[in-house]
Coordinates of C-alpha atoms in Angstrom, one line a residue:
Chain A
M1 CA 84.2 -31.8 4.3
S2 CA 82.8 -32.3 8.0
L3 CA 78.9 -33.2 8.5
P4 CA 77.9 -29.9 9.6
A5 CA 79.4 -28.0 7.0
R6 CA 78.0 -30.5 4.5
I7 CA 74.5 -29.9 6.6
V8 CA 74.9 -26.3 6.3
T9 CA 76.1 -26.6 2.9
L10 CA 72.8 -28.2 1.9
L11 CA 70.6 -26.3 3.8
V12 CA 71.6 -23.0 2.2
A13 CA 71.5 -24.7 -1.0
F14 CA 67.7 -25.6 -0.2
A15 CA 67.0 -21.8 0.5
A16 CA 69.0 -21.0 -2.2
V17 CA 66.4 -22.7 -4.4
V18 CA 63.0 -22.0 -2.3
A19 CA 64.4 -18.6 -2.3
G20 CA 64.3 -18.3 -6.4
A21 CA 61.0 -19.7 -6.0
V22 CA 59.7 -18.0 -4.3
F23 CA 60.9 -14.6 -6.8
I24 CA 59.5 -16.2 -10.0
V25 CA 56.3 -16.6 -8.0
V26 CA 55.8 -12.7 -7.1
H27 CA 57.7 -11.7 -9.9
Y28 CA 56.3 -12.4 -12.8
L29 CA 53.0 -14.4 -11.9
G30 CA 51.9 -12.4 -9.2
S31 CA 50.8 -9.1 -9.7
S32 CA 51.3 -5.9 -8.1
L33 CA 48.5 -3.7 -9.6
A34 CA 46.3 -2.0 -8.2
V35 CA 42.9 -3.3 -8.3
V36 CA 40.0 0.0 -9.3
N37 CA 36.9 -1.1 -7.1
Y38 CA 34.1 -0.3 -8.5
S39 CA 31.8 -1.9 -6.1
P40 CA 31.4 1.0 -3.8
E41 CA 29.9 3.0 -6.6
A42 CA 27.2 0.2 -7.6
S43 CA 23.8 1.4 -6.9
G44 CA 20.4 -0.1 -7.6
G45 CA 21.9 -3.3 -9.3
V46 CA 23.7 -1.3 -11.6
V47 CA 27.8 -0.5 -11.6
N48 CA 29.4 2.0 -14.5
V49 CA 33.0 1.1 -15.2
V50 CA 35.3 3.3 -17.6
M51 CA 38.2 2.0 -19.2
Q52 CA 40.1 3.3 -22.6
E53 CA 42.3 1.0 -24.8
D54 CA 45.4 3.3 -26.1
P55 CA 48.0 2.6 -29.2
Q56 CA 50.8 2.8 -26.7
N57 CA 51.5 4.1 -23.3
S58 CA 54.0 6.0 -21.7
V59 CA 53.8 5.0 -18.1
S60 CA 55.7 1.7 -18.3
S61 CA 58.8 0.7 -19.2
R62 CA 57.1 -1.4 -22.4
P63 CA 56.3 2.4 -23.9
D64 CA 55.5 0.6 -27.4
W65 CA 52.9 -1.8 -25.6
V66 CA 49.1 -1.1 -26.7
S67 CA 47.3 -1.0 -23.2
Y68 CA 44.0 -0.6 -21.5
F69 CA 43.4 2.0 -18.7
V70 CA 40.9 1.8 -15.8
Q71 CA 39.4 5.1 -14.7
D72 CA 39.3 5.8 -11.0
P73 CA 35.0 6.0 -9.9
K74 CA 36.0 8.8 -7.5
T75 CA 38.9 10.7 -8.6
K76 CA 38.0 9.8 -12.5
A77 CA 42.2 9.4 -13.0
W78 CA 43.3 6.7 -15.1
V79 CA 44.9 4.0 -13.6
H80 CA 47.7 1.9 -15.8
T81 CA 45.7 -1.6 -14.5
T82 CA 43.4 -3.9 -15.6
L83 CA 42.4 -5.5 -12.4
F84 CA 38.7 -4.1 -11.4
Q85 CA 36.0 -5.3 -8.8
V86 CA 32.5 -5.3 -9.4
P87 CA 29.7 -6.7 -7.0
A88 CA 27.4 -9.9 -8.1
N89 CA 24.8 -10.2 -9.6
T90 CA 24.9 -7.0 -11.4
R91 CA 24.4 -5.1 -14.1
V92 CA 28.5 -3.5 -15.7
N93 CA 27.4 -0.6 -17.9
M94 CA 30.7 -0.5 -19.9
T95 CA 31.8 2.2 -21.5
I96 CA 35.4 2.0 -23.3
L97 CA 37.2 4.7 -24.9
G98 CA 39.3 3.6 -28.1
Y99 CA 42.4 5.4 -29.2
D100 CA 44.2 2.4 -31.2
G101 CA 43.8 2.0 -34.6
C102 CA 42.3 -1.1 -36.6
T103 CA 44.1 -4.7 -36.7
P104 CA 42.2 -7.7 -38.0
L105 CA 41.1 -10.3 -35.8
R106 CA 43.1 -13.6 -36.4
N107 CA 39.3 -15.3 -35.8
N108 CA 37.4 -12.9 -37.5
F109 CA 33.9 -14.9 -35.2
F110 CA 34.8 -12.5 -32.5
S111 CA 33.8 -9.9 -34.1
K112 CA 29.9 -10.5 -33.3
V113 CA 28.8 -9.0 -30.1
Q114 CA 28.1 -11.7 -27.3
G115 CA 27.0 -11.9 -24.1
T116 CA 26.2 -8.6 -24.3
I117 CA 22.3 -7.7 -22.5
G118 CA 20.1 -6.9 -25.8
G119 CA 23.1 -8.6 -27.7
G120 CA 24.6 -5.8 -29.0
M121 CA 26.4 -2.4 -27.9
T122 CA 26.8 1.2 -29.4
V123 CA 29.3 3.1 -30.7
Q124 CA 30.3 6.8 -31.3
Q125 CA 33.1 7.9 -33.1
F126 CA 34.8 10.9 -32.3
K127 CA 37.5 13.4 -33.5
T128 CA 38.7 14.6 -30.8
V129 CA 37.5 14.8 -27.3
G130 CA 33.6 16.6 -27.3
K131 CA 34.1 16.9 -30.7
P132 CA 31.3 13.6 -32.1
L133 CA 31.5 12.7 -35.7
G134 CA 27.9 11.4 -35.8
A135 CA 25.5 10.1 -33.6
P136 CA 26.1 6.7 -31.5
R137 CA 25.0 3.2 -34.0
R138 CA 23.9 0.1 -32.4
Y139 CA 26.0 -2.9 -33.5
S140 CA 25.5 -6.9 -33.2
V141 CA 28.6 -7.3 -35.4
L142 CA 31.5 -5.0 -36.1
N143 CA 33.1 -6.5 -39.0
S144 CA 37.1 -6.5 -38.8
W145 CA 37.4 -8.1 -42.0
S146 CA 35.7 -5.2 -44.0
N147 CA 36.3 -1.6 -42.7
C148 CA 39.8 -1.7 -41.1
S149 CA 37.3 -0.9 -37.9
V150 CA 38.1 -3.0 -35.0
G151 CA 41.1 -2.3 -32.9
H152 CA 40.7 -4.9 -29.9
T153 CA 38.4 -7.2 -27.9
F154 CA 37.1 -7.0 -24.6
A155 CA 36.3 -10.4 -23.7
I156 CA 35.1 -12.3 -20.7
P157 CA 35.1 -16.1 -21.8
S158 CA 34.2 -17.7 -19.0
L159 CA 31.3 -15.8 -19.6
H160 CA 30.6 -15.8 -22.8
V161 CA 31.1 -12.1 -23.1
Y162 CA 32.9 -10.6 -26.2
V163 CA 32.7 -7.1 -28.0
P164 CA 35.1 -6.0 -30.2
M165 CA 36.5 -2.5 -29.8
A166 CA 35.8 -0.3 -32.6
S167 CA 39.2 1.8 -34.0
P168 CA 38.4 5.4 -34.6
N169 CA 38.1 7.2 -38.0
T170 CA 41.4 5.7 -39.7
A171 CA 42.3 8.6 -41.7
L172 CA 42.1 10.9 -38.4
F173 CA 43.9 8.0 -37.0
N174 CA 47.1 8.1 -39.3
S175 CA 47.0 11.7 -38.6
S176 CA 46.5 12.8 -35.3
A177 CA 46.5 9.7 -33.3
C178 CA 46.7 9.7 -29.7
G179 CA 50.5 10.2 -28.8
A180 CA 50.9 9.9 -24.8
S181 CA 48.7 8.1 -22.5
P182 CA 46.6 7.8 -20.4
C183 CA 45.1 9.3 -23.9
T184 CA 43.0 12.7 -23.7
S185 CA 42.8 13.9 -26.5
G186 CA 42.4 12.9 -30.6
P187 CA 40.5 10.6 -32.5
H188 CA 38.9 7.9 -31.1
S189 CA 35.5 5.5 -30.7
V190 CA 33.4 5.0 -27.7
M191 CA 32.0 1.9 -27.0
K192 CA 28.7 1.3 -25.0
F193 CA 27.3 -2.2 -23.6
S194 CA 26.3 -3.9 -20.6
F195 CA 26.6 -7.3 -19.0
M196 CA 25.6 -9.0 -15.8
T197 CA 28.1 -10.0 -13.0
P198 CA 27.3 -13.7 -12.4
K199 CA 25.9 -14.2 -8.4
T200 CA 28.6 -15.6 -7.4
T201 CA 32.1 -14.1 -6.4
G202 CA 35.4 -15.4 -7.9
T203 CA 38.1 -13.9 -10.5
F204 CA 37.0 -13.6 -14.4
R205 CA 39.8 -13.4 -16.9
W206 CA 39.5 -10.8 -19.6
Q207 CA 41.5 -10.8 -22.6
C208 CA 41.6 -9.3 -26.0
F209 CA 41.6 -11.5 -29.0
V210 CA 42.7 -9.3 -32.2
P211 CA 46.9 -10.3 -32.4
C212 CA 47.9 -6.7 -30.8
G213 CA 50.6 -7.9 -29.2
G214 CA 54.0 -6.8 -31.2
G215 CA 56.3 -8.9 -32.4
F216 CA 54.0 -12.5 -32.8
L217 CA 52.5 -13.7 -35.5
D218 CA 52.0 -16.9 -33.9
G219 CA 50.6 -16.7 -30.4
N220 CA 50.2 -13.5 -28.5
G221 CA 53.3 -11.8 -26.8
G222 CA 54.0 -9.1 -24.6
P223 CA 51.5 -7.0 -23.8
M224 CA 48.2 -10.0 -25.1
Q225 CA 49.1 -11.9 -22.1
T226 CA 50.3 -9.6 -19.9
L227 CA 48.1 -8.0 -16.4
G228 CA 47.9 -4.6 -17.0
F229 CA 48.2 -4.5 -20.4
M230 CA 45.7 -6.5 -22.8
M231 CA 45.1 -8.8 -20.3
G232 CA 42.9 -8.3 -16.9
N233 CA 40.5 -9.8 -14.5
M234 CA 37.4 -8.9 -13.1
E235 CA 36.8 -9.6 -9.2
V236 CA 33.6 -10.5 -8.6
S237 CA 32.9 -9.6 -4.9
A238 CA 30.0 -10.4 -2.4
Chain B
M1 CA 77.3 -78.9 25.4
A2 CA 75.3 -79.4 22.2
E3 CA 72.2 -81.8 22.1
S4 CA 72.6 -84.3 19.6
Q5 CA 70.7 -85.8 17.7
A6 CA 69.5 -89.3 17.3
P7 CA 70.2 -90.0 13.1
A8 CA 67.3 -91.5 11.4
A9 CA 66.8 -94.8 11.1
P10 CA 68.0 -97.0 8.0
G11 CA 64.6 -96.5 5.4
A12 CA 62.4 -94.6 7.4
P13 CA 60.6 -92.3 5.5
E14 CA 62.0 -88.5 6.1
K15 CA 59.3 -86.4 7.1
A16 CA 57.4 -84.4 4.7
G17 CA 57.3 -80.9 5.2
P18 CA 54.4 -78.4 4.0
N19 CA 53.3 -77.6 0.4
H20 CA 54.6 -74.2 0.5
G21 CA 53.6 -73.5 -3.0
M22 CA 50.5 -75.2 -2.9
R23 CA 49.9 -73.1 0.1
I24 CA 50.9 -69.7 -1.9
F25 CA 49.2 -70.7 -4.7
L26 CA 45.8 -70.8 -2.8
I27 CA 46.3 -67.7 -0.5
W28 CA 47.0 -66.2 -4.0
I29 CA 44.2 -67.5 -6.2
V30 CA 41.5 -66.5 -3.3
L31 CA 42.7 -62.7 -2.9
A32 CA 42.8 -62.6 -6.6
L33 CA 39.5 -63.7 -7.4
V34 CA 38.3 -61.6 -4.7
A35 CA 40.2 -58.0 -6.0
D36 CA 39.0 -58.8 -9.3
L37 CA 35.3 -59.1 -8.3
L38 CA 35.6 -56.0 -6.8
I39 CA 38.0 -54.3 -9.9
W40 CA 34.8 -55.7 -12.3
F41 CA 32.0 -55.0 -9.9
L42 CA 32.7 -52.0 -7.8
W43 CA 35.3 -49.9 -9.5
Y44 CA 34.7 -51.0 -13.1
P45 CA 31.7 -48.6 -13.5
H46 CA 33.3 -45.8 -11.5
L47 CA 36.3 -45.6 -13.8
P48 CA 36.6 -42.7 -15.6
P49 CA 36.3 -41.3 -18.5
G50 CA 32.4 -42.3 -18.2
R51 CA 30.2 -43.6 -20.4
M52 CA 29.3 -40.4 -22.2
T53 CA 30.6 -41.8 -25.6
E54 CA 31.6 -44.9 -27.0
S55 CA 34.9 -44.0 -26.8
A56 CA 34.7 -43.3 -23.0
R57 CA 32.7 -46.4 -22.6
H58 CA 35.9 -48.5 -24.3
Q59 CA 38.4 -46.5 -22.9
Q60 CA 36.8 -46.8 -19.2
F61 CA 36.6 -50.9 -20.4
D62 CA 40.3 -51.3 -21.5
I63 CA 40.5 -49.7 -17.9
A64 CA 39.1 -52.2 -16.0
V65 CA 40.3 -55.1 -18.2
L66 CA 44.0 -53.5 -17.4
G67 CA 43.0 -53.7 -14.0
L68 CA 41.6 -57.5 -13.9
A69 CA 45.2 -58.2 -15.8
A70 CA 47.5 -56.1 -13.0
A71 CA 45.4 -57.0 -10.2
P72 CA 46.8 -60.7 -10.1
V73 CA 50.3 -59.9 -11.3
M74 CA 50.4 -57.8 -8.2
L75 CA 48.7 -59.9 -5.8
F76 CA 51.2 -62.8 -6.7
V77 CA 54.2 -60.2 -5.9
W78 CA 53.0 -58.9 -2.7
T79 CA 51.6 -62.7 -1.6
Y80 CA 54.9 -64.6 -2.2
F81 CA 56.6 -61.2 -0.4
G82 CA 54.6 -61.7 2.3
Y83 CA 55.2 -65.8 2.6
T84 CA 58.4 -65.5 2.5
L85 CA 58.6 -62.8 5.6
I86 CA 56.4 -64.8 7.6
N87 CA 58.4 -68.5 7.0
W88 CA 61.4 -68.0 5.6
R89 CA 62.5 -65.3 7.7
H90 CA 65.9 -65.5 9.7
R91 CA 65.1 -67.0 13.5
D92 CA 67.2 -66.4 16.7
G93 CA 70.0 -69.1 16.8
D94 CA 69.1 -70.2 12.7
D95 CA 72.5 -70.1 11.3
D96 CA 72.2 -72.5 9.1
D97 CA 72.3 -71.3 5.0
G98 CA 69.6 -71.9 3.1
P99 CA 68.8 -74.3 0.8
P100 CA 70.7 -74.6 -2.2
L101 CA 69.0 -72.9 -5.6
F102 CA 69.4 -75.0 -8.9
G103 CA 68.2 -73.8 -12.3
H104 CA 64.5 -75.3 -13.1
T105 CA 64.2 -75.2 -16.7
G106 CA 60.2 -75.7 -16.4
I107 CA 59.6 -72.4 -14.5
Q108 CA 61.7 -70.5 -16.5
A109 CA 60.2 -71.7 -19.6
S110 CA 56.8 -71.3 -18.1
W111 CA 58.0 -67.8 -17.2
I112 CA 58.6 -66.6 -20.3
A113 CA 55.8 -68.1 -22.0
G114 CA 53.7 -66.7 -19.5
T115 CA 55.0 -63.2 -20.3
A116 CA 54.9 -63.4 -23.6
V117 CA 51.5 -64.6 -23.7
I118 CA 50.4 -61.2 -21.4
V119 CA 52.2 -59.0 -23.9
L120 CA 50.6 -60.1 -26.7
A121 CA 47.4 -60.6 -25.6
A122 CA 47.9 -56.6 -24.5
F123 CA 49.1 -56.1 -28.1
V124 CA 46.4 -57.3 -29.8
F125 CA 43.6 -56.2 -26.8
G126 CA 45.0 -53.2 -27.6
T127 CA 44.7 -52.5 -31.0
V128 CA 41.4 -54.1 -30.6
E129 CA 40.1 -51.3 -28.8
L130 CA 42.4 -48.7 -30.7
I131 CA 40.1 -50.0 -34.3
V132 CA 36.6 -51.0 -32.9
P133 CA 35.7 -47.3 -31.3
D134 CA 37.1 -45.9 -34.6
G135 CA 40.8 -44.6 -33.3
A136 CA 39.3 -44.4 -29.1
G137 CA 38.5 -40.5 -29.4
A138 CA 42.4 -39.8 -30.2
G139 CA 43.3 -37.2 -33.2
E140 CA 44.1 -39.5 -36.2
G141 CA 45.7 -36.9 -38.2
P142 CA 44.1 -35.2 -41.4
N143 CA 43.6 -38.6 -43.1
P144 CA 42.0 -41.0 -40.2
V145 CA 42.2 -45.1 -40.9
W146 CA 39.4 -45.9 -38.4
K147 CA 36.4 -44.1 -39.5
P148 CA 32.1 -44.4 -38.4
S149 CA 30.0 -45.7 -41.0
G150 CA 27.5 -43.9 -42.1
S151 CA 26.5 -40.5 -43.6
N152 CA 25.0 -39.1 -40.4
V153 CA 28.6 -38.1 -39.3
L154 CA 28.2 -34.8 -37.6
Q155 CA 31.2 -32.7 -38.5
V156 CA 32.3 -30.5 -35.7
Q157 CA 35.3 -28.4 -36.3
V158 CA 37.4 -27.2 -33.5
I159 CA 39.1 -23.9 -33.2
G160 CA 42.1 -23.8 -30.9
Q161 CA 43.3 -19.7 -30.2
Q162 CA 44.7 -18.3 -27.4
W163 CA 42.8 -18.7 -24.7
Q164 CA 39.7 -20.3 -26.2
F165 CA 38.1 -23.0 -28.1
T166 CA 35.5 -22.5 -30.5
Y167 CA 33.0 -24.3 -32.8
R168 CA 32.1 -24.7 -36.2
Y169 CA 29.5 -26.9 -37.2
P170 CA 30.0 -26.8 -41.6
Q171 CA 26.5 -28.8 -42.1
F172 CA 24.9 -25.6 -40.5
G173 CA 26.3 -23.8 -43.2
G174 CA 29.7 -23.5 -41.3
M175 CA 28.1 -21.1 -38.2
E176 CA 31.0 -20.7 -35.2
S177 CA 29.8 -20.6 -31.9
T178 CA 31.8 -20.9 -28.2
Q179 CA 29.2 -23.2 -27.2
L180 CA 30.2 -27.2 -28.1
L181 CA 26.5 -28.5 -28.5
L182 CA 26.0 -32.1 -29.8
P183 CA 23.4 -34.8 -30.3
L184 CA 22.6 -37.5 -28.4
N185 CA 23.4 -41.2 -30.3
R186 CA 25.1 -39.7 -33.1
P187 CA 28.8 -40.4 -34.0
V188 CA 31.1 -37.1 -34.8
A189 CA 33.8 -36.0 -36.3
F190 CA 36.1 -33.8 -34.7
H191 CA 38.4 -31.6 -36.8
V192 CA 41.1 -30.2 -34.7
T193 CA 43.0 -27.0 -35.5
S194 CA 44.4 -24.0 -34.3
L195 CA 45.3 -20.5 -35.3
D196 CA 48.1 -19.7 -33.6
V197 CA 50.2 -22.3 -31.3
I198 CA 49.9 -25.9 -30.4
H199 CA 46.5 -26.7 -28.4
S200 CA 45.3 -29.8 -27.6
F201 CA 41.0 -30.5 -27.3
W202 CA 40.5 -32.8 -24.8
A203 CA 36.7 -33.5 -23.9
Y204 CA 37.4 -35.6 -20.9
Q205 CA 34.3 -36.8 -20.2
L206 CA 33.3 -37.6 -23.9
G207 CA 36.7 -39.5 -24.2
V208 CA 38.3 -37.4 -27.1
K209 CA 41.7 -36.1 -27.3
A210 CA 43.4 -34.5 -30.2
D211 CA 46.4 -32.0 -30.5
A212 CA 45.0 -28.7 -32.4
N213 CA 48.2 -28.0 -34.6
P214 CA 47.9 -24.6 -36.9
G215 CA 47.3 -25.3 -40.6
V216 CA 46.4 -29.2 -39.6
D217 CA 43.1 -31.3 -39.5
N218 CA 43.5 -33.4 -37.3
V219 CA 40.6 -35.6 -36.7
A220 CA 38.9 -37.5 -34.2
Y221 CA 36.0 -39.6 -33.9
T222 CA 33.4 -40.3 -31.1
T223 CA 29.8 -41.2 -30.9
T224 CA 27.5 -40.1 -28.0
R225 CA 25.5 -42.3 -25.4
Q226 CA 24.6 -40.0 -22.9
L227 CA 23.3 -36.4 -21.9
G228 CA 24.5 -34.2 -20.2
G229 CA 27.5 -31.9 -20.0
F230 CA 31.2 -32.5 -20.1
T231 CA 34.3 -30.3 -19.7
V232 CA 36.5 -29.4 -22.3
R233 CA 40.3 -28.1 -21.7
C234 CA 43.1 -27.6 -23.7
S235 CA 45.8 -30.2 -22.6
E236 CA 49.0 -28.5 -24.1
L237 CA 50.8 -25.7 -22.4
C238 CA 49.9 -22.8 -24.8
G239 CA 51.0 -19.8 -22.9
I240 CA 50.7 -18.3 -19.9
W241 CA 47.0 -18.7 -19.8
H242 CA 47.3 -21.8 -20.6
G243 CA 45.3 -23.0 -17.3
A244 CA 42.4 -20.9 -18.1
M245 CA 41.3 -22.3 -21.1
F246 CA 38.8 -24.3 -20.3
D247 CA 35.2 -25.0 -21.1
S248 CA 32.1 -26.7 -21.3
G249 CA 29.7 -28.6 -23.8
Q250 CA 26.8 -30.4 -23.4
V251 CA 25.3 -33.5 -24.9
V252 CA 21.6 -33.1 -25.9
T253 CA 18.6 -34.6 -27.5
P254 CA 19.0 -34.8 -31.7
T255 CA 15.5 -32.2 -31.3
T256 CA 17.5 -29.8 -28.7
F257 CA 20.0 -29.5 -30.8
L258 CA 18.4 -29.2 -34.0
A259 CA 16.9 -26.5 -32.5
W260 CA 19.9 -24.8 -31.6
A261 CA 22.1 -25.2 -34.4
T262 CA 19.7 -24.0 -37.0
R263 CA 18.5 -21.1 -35.1
T264 CA 22.4 -19.9 -34.0
Q265 CA 22.9 -20.6 -38.1
S266 CA 19.7 -18.5 -39.3
I267 CA 21.0 -15.7 -36.2
E268 CA 24.5 -15.3 -37.7
R269 CA 23.2 -15.3 -41.5
R270 CA 21.3 -12.7 -40.3
Q271 CA 23.6 -10.8 -38.6
G272 CA 26.2 -11.1 -40.9
V273 CA 28.7 -13.2 -38.8
L274 CA 28.4 -16.1 -41.9
A275 CA 29.3 -13.9 -44.5
A276 CA 31.9 -12.2 -42.1
L277 CA 33.4 -15.7 -41.6
P278 CA 35.8 -16.8 -43.7
P279 CA 34.7 -20.0 -46.1
Y280 CA 34.8 -23.2 -44.1
A281 CA 37.8 -25.1 -44.5
L282 CA 39.9 -27.6 -42.8
S283 CA 42.5 -25.5 -41.6
Y284 CA 43.1 -21.5 -41.7
D285 CA 45.8 -19.0 -42.4
P286 CA 45.6 -16.2 -40.4
T287 CA 47.3 -14.3 -42.4
V288 CA 45.2 -14.5 -44.8
I289 CA 41.4 -12.9 -45.3
P290 CA 40.2 -14.9 -47.8
Q291 CA 37.2 -12.5 -48.7
L292 CA 39.2 -9.9 -49.5
G293 CA 41.9 -12.3 -51.7
Q294 CA 45.1 -11.2 -50.8
Q295 CA 47.5 -11.2 -47.5
V296 CA 46.3 -9.6 -44.7
V297 CA 49.5 -6.8 -44.5
K298 CA 48.7 -6.2 -48.0
V299 CA 45.5 -4.9 -47.5
A300 CA 45.9 -0.9 -47.9
G301 CA 44.2 0.8 -44.7
I302 CA 45.1 -1.9 -42.1
T303 CA 47.0 -0.4 -40.4
G304 CA 47.7 1.3 -36.5
A305 CA 48.5 -0.6 -33.2
N306 CA 51.0 -1.0 -35.3
G307 CA 49.2 -2.3 -38.1
Y308 CA 48.9 -5.8 -39.1
Y309 CA 49.6 -9.3 -38.6
Y310 CA 53.1 -9.3 -38.0
P311 CA 55.5 -11.3 -40.5
P312 CA 58.1 -13.0 -38.3
S313 CA 60.9 -10.8 -38.3
D314 CA 58.3 -7.7 -37.6
P315 CA 59.3 -6.6 -35.0
V316 CA 61.9 -9.3 -34.0
A317 CA 60.3 -11.2 -30.8
P318 CA 61.6 -10.1 -27.2

């Protein structure tokens, strides 16, 4: 092989390796998920964020994966993403609708509500949208091992925020669980809690600690480790 | 015409050349002395991982000693190399062969003896430095050989799970926390385990590093010696968010620690957290809820979201 041919071959091989690496980074590690921006909605140092977690999703190529959805504050439409943006040094009033059934925590310590303002949260059960099953109740611990009561968690480890997500009434869930996502009907729980965003900007990872990702006894699989499902980022802006 | 050189007169002494060996030795001994002084007085105090604990101190000392030993060796090679380049390089018009080389039993024996002494010294030094600081902050497995003496060892269980470390304090009712606080001047036994995959507990400034294996109690010891903060990282690739598995801890005064631990224990008892936690054990089986006395998968009513802890074959992992 002549010298020019060898040089060309070498360059082509090098370019192929670089292209492969770029593809892996962009395709597997990068994210094209939408970021729901709550920052413009903040007022008086407070912003309201609304999310829901569903037993499945009918909007992705992984329909059997449990998933969070984030509500667009302007259109009120549910967006299949786990990325949202909030301002720094702001009180975030979280409302999370829990449509998914219970799964016991691997570490029941995360039954304890931590890092929220006042150290607790309120939970209200609904038979379906608009039909509450009693008044909201305040919890500082929601024991996932006692009453089949926890479906997921919303946790931002770097901010020491850990909140167990109550599951709907078990009997109602087993008979009439929401079957299409984003859920707009069916038994669910509504959790409300607040926490402060840090004074500095940055990206803060949040995750679920319930082993809710199908197929993995040891370790978090599928949706548990995938952005857009049970893993997300809270982007704190200036 | 070639320049003729008059032969030396018979019986006249040959002109003595420079003593290269002595030159090299003198250059080397000066450089080595300077390097070792710099290492000891300038570098050593700033070497990682610092002096926050006994194990960290020993690790810092070990690195300094290895630096002291390695610098003269390295400098001898460099000195000899530089001297050779300067004095025995090829010069224009010099086509003579170099002097013949012959074996030298003394040099060979010295070399073998010298390297043997260095290796044996490193072996003895390393062994002593592993034993004296109670395992040097490394995980010794479930049956540690080197333990701190005394009965005031603080027991701290480190529980790894994707992607967070939590800490249980069995001497405080088995309370659990996401914060790692340690009292000053107290020996600590870390019992490192995992609830899912293999992690590794690496408290960098404490000089402590131990793998967290599911179902295994991996014990590491240290003794705190300085107040301040330290970093905790997972140092075993444990999944796609392994890089996000880090945290920080604090070495605080014994009074502050006692106040924090008793307050946390009291809160967790009052809130029912202690009752919700499994009884303290050296490792945990995440498929079992001890309070219910049966496997999770057999607990009636625990369904939904595919319902329970998945047996390895249900559903098949992608």
